[in-house]
XYZ file of C-alpha atoms in Angstrom:
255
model
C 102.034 73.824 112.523
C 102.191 77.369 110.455
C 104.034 74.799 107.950
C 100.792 73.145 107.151
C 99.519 76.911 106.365
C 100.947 78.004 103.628
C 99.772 80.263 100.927
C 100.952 81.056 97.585
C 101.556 85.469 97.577
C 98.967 87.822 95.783
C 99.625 90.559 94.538
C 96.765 92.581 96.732
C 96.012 92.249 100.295
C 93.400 93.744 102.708
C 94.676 97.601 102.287
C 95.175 97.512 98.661
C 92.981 99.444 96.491
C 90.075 97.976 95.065
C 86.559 98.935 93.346
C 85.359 98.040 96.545
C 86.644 101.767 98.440
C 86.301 104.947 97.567
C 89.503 107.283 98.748
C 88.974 110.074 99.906
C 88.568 113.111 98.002
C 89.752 116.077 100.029
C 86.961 117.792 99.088
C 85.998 120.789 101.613
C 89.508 120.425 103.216
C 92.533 122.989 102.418
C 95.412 121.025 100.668
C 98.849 121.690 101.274
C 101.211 123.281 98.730
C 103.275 120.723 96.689
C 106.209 122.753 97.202
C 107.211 122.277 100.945
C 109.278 120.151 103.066
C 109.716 116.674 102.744
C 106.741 114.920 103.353
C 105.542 113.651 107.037
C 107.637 110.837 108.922
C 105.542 108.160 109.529
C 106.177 106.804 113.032
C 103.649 104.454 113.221
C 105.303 102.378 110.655
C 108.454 101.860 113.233
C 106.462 101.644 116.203
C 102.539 100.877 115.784
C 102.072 100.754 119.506
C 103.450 104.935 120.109
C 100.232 107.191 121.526
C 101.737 110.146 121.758
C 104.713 112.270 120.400
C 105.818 115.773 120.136
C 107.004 117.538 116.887
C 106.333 120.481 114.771
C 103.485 121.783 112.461
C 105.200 122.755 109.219
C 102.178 123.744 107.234
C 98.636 125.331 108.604
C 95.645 126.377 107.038
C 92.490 127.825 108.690
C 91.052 123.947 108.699
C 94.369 121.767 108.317
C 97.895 121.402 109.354
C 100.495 118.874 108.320
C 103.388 117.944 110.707
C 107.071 116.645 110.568
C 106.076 113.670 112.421
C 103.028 111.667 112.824
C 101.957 108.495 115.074
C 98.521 109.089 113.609
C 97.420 106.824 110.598
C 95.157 108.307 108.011
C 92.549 106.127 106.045
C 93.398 104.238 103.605
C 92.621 101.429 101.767
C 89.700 100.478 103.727
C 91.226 100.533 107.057
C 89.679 104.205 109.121
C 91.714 106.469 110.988
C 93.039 106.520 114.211
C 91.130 109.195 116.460
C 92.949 111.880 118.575
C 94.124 115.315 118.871
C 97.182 117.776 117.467
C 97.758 120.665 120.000
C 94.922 119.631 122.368
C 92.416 120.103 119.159
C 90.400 116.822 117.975
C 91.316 116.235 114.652
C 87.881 116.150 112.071
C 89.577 113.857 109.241
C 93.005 112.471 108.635
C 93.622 112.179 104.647
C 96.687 110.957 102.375
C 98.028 113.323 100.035
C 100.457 111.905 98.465
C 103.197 110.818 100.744
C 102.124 113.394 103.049
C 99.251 113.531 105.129
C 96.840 116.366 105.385
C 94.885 116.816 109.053
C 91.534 118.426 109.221
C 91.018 120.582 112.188
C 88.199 122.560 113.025
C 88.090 126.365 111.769
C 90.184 128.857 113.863
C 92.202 126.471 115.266
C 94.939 128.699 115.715
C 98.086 126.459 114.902
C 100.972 128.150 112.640
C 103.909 126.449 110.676
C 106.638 126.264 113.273
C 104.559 125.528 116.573
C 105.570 122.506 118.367
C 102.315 120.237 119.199
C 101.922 116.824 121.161
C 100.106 114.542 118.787
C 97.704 111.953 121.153
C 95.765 108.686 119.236
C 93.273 106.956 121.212
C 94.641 103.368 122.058
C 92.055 101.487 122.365
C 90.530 102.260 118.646
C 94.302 101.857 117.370
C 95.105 98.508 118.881
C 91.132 97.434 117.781
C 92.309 98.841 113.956
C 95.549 96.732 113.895
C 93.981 93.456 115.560
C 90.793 93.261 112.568
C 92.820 94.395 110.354
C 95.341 91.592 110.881
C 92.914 88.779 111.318
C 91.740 90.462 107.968
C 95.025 89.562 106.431
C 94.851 85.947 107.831
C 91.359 85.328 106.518
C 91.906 86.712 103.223
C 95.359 84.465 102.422
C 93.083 81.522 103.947
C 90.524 82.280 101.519
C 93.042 82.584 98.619
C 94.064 79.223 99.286
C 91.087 77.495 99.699
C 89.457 78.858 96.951
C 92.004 80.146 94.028
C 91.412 82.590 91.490
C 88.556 83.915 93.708
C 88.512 88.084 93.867
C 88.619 90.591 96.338
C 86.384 93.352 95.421
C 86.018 95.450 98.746
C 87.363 95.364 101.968
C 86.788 97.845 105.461
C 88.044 97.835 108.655
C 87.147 99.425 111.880
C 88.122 99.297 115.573
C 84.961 96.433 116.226
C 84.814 94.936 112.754
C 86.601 94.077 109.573
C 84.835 92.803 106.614
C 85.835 91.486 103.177
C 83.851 91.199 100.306
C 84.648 88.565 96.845
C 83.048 88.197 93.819
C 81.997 84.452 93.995
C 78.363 82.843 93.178
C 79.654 79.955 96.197
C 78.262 80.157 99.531
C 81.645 81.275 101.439
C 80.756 79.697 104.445
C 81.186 76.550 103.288
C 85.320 77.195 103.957
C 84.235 78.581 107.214
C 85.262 75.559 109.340
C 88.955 74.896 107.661
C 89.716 78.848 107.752
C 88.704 79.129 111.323
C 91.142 76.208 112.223
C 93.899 77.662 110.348
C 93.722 81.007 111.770
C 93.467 79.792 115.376
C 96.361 77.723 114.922
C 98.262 80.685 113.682
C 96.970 82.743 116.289
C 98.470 79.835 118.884
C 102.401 79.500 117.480
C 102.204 83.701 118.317
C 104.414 84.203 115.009
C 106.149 87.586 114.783
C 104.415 90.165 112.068
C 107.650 91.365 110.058
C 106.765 94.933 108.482
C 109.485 96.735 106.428
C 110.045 98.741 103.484
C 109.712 97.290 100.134
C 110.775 100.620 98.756
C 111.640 103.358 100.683
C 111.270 105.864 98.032
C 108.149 105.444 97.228
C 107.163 104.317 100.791
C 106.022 100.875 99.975
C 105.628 98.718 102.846
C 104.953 94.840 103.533
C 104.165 92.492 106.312
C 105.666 88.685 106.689
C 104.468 85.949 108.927
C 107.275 83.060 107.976
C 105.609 80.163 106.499
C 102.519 81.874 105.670
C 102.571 84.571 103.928
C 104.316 87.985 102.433
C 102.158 90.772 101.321
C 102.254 94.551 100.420
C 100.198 96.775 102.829
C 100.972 100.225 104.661
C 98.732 99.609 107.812
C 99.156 99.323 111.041
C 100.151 96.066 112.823
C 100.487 94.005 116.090
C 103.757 92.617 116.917
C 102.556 88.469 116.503
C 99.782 86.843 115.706
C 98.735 85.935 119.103
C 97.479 89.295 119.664
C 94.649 88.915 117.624
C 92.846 86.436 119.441
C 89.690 84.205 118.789
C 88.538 85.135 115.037
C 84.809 84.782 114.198
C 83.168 84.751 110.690
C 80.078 85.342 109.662
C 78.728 84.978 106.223
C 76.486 87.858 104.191
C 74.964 87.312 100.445
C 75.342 90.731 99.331
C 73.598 90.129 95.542
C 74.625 90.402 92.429
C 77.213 87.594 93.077
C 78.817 88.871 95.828
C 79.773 87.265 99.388
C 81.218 89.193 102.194
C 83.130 87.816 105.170
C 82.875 89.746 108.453
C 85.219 89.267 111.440
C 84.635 89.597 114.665
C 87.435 89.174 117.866
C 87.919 87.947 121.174
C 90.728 89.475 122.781
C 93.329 86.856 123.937
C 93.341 85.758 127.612
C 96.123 87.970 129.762
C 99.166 85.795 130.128
């Protein structure tokens, strides 16, 4: 039962910053001016599972353009970027800038403030983002409880992988077994994954799984927790007092 599962809150979860990632420093890429329009509306926050809109460019450079609307997460906090195209052109880099976000296309690309362009993500390395990056959540609030006090110091995740490193001179793997257990059974009552606004304003977000856990994040989610599947760890002794957790999926059966 998700009863049996619960964890205490922490103040950090997978996509919060750490020593362990290095943001982006929008070196090499044309900025926009701090002046404009209100900053990009984030659709992927109301509907993760969107590949492809229409709206408007409302500032362009000759190697970026930011848009009124956007289905297409940038990297942060560990998790990477989705991959697709604005206009038909394959965007290089997606970065935060603030509350905006700031696409890199290649040189010449042609786009102007004003033109109206069909943003497409690739599906396939979206829905692999939100599925490690969820399990991510799961293991890390496991880990929390099973061994308190214990710190995050990095954390990455990609469309095949997620990994999360602690500072700990334990062998991890020794909570392998009871974390593994605990996630599956998760994974089985298919909870729903609540994401909302903590603060608007400052476009703070959060994600809830009732009865196990409520934590700040701004990434991309599936709808429950059966989505994510069959969760494997492996362990790897990184030195210098480090141990890093890396997780590995097998899709759910269909039906």
């Amino acid at each position: 039962m998700i009863g049996s599962v619960i964890v205490a809150n922490r103040s950090s979860g997978v996509l919060s910053p750490d020593r362990g990632v290095t943001p982006s420093t929008g070196e090499g890429r044309a900025m926009a001016p701090n002046d404009r329009r209100a900053p990009v509306r984030k659709l992927f926050w109301n509907d993760a599972y969107l590949t492809s809109i229409r709206t408007r460019v409302t500032h362009a450079s000759d190697h970026s353009v930011c848009l009124e609307d956007t289905i297409f997460f940038a990297f942060s906090g560990g998790q990477e970027s989705d991959a697709g195209t604005i206009g038909g052109i394959p965007v290089v880099e997606a970065a935060k800038d603030g509350l905006d976000i700031v696409y890199t296309l290649p040189s010449g690309h042609g786009l102007s403030a004003g033109d109206d362009v069909d943003v497409v993500i690739d599906w396939e390395r979206r829905y692999g983002l939100m599925r490690h990056h969820f399990a991510a959540e799961m293991v890390l609030q496991l880990v929390y409880r099973h061994r308190p006090g214990i710190a995050r110091v990095g954390a990455h995740i990609s469309p095949n992988k997620a990994r999360i490193d602690f500072a700990s001179a334990e062998n991890i793997a020794a909570i392998f077994d009871a974390i593994q257990e605990e996630v599956a059974a998760l994974v089985a009552a298919a909870s729903p994954i609540i994401t909302a606004y903590s603060d608007e304003a400052s476009q703070r977000r959060y994600w809830a799984v009732e009865g196990f856990a409520h934590m700040a994040c701004g990434g991309t989610h599936p709808k429950t927790t059966a989505e994510i599947g069959t969760v494997h760890l492996k362990r790897k002794n990184q030195g210098k007092g480090v141990e890093r957790i890396e997780i590995t999926l097998t899709a759910p059966s269909p039906g």
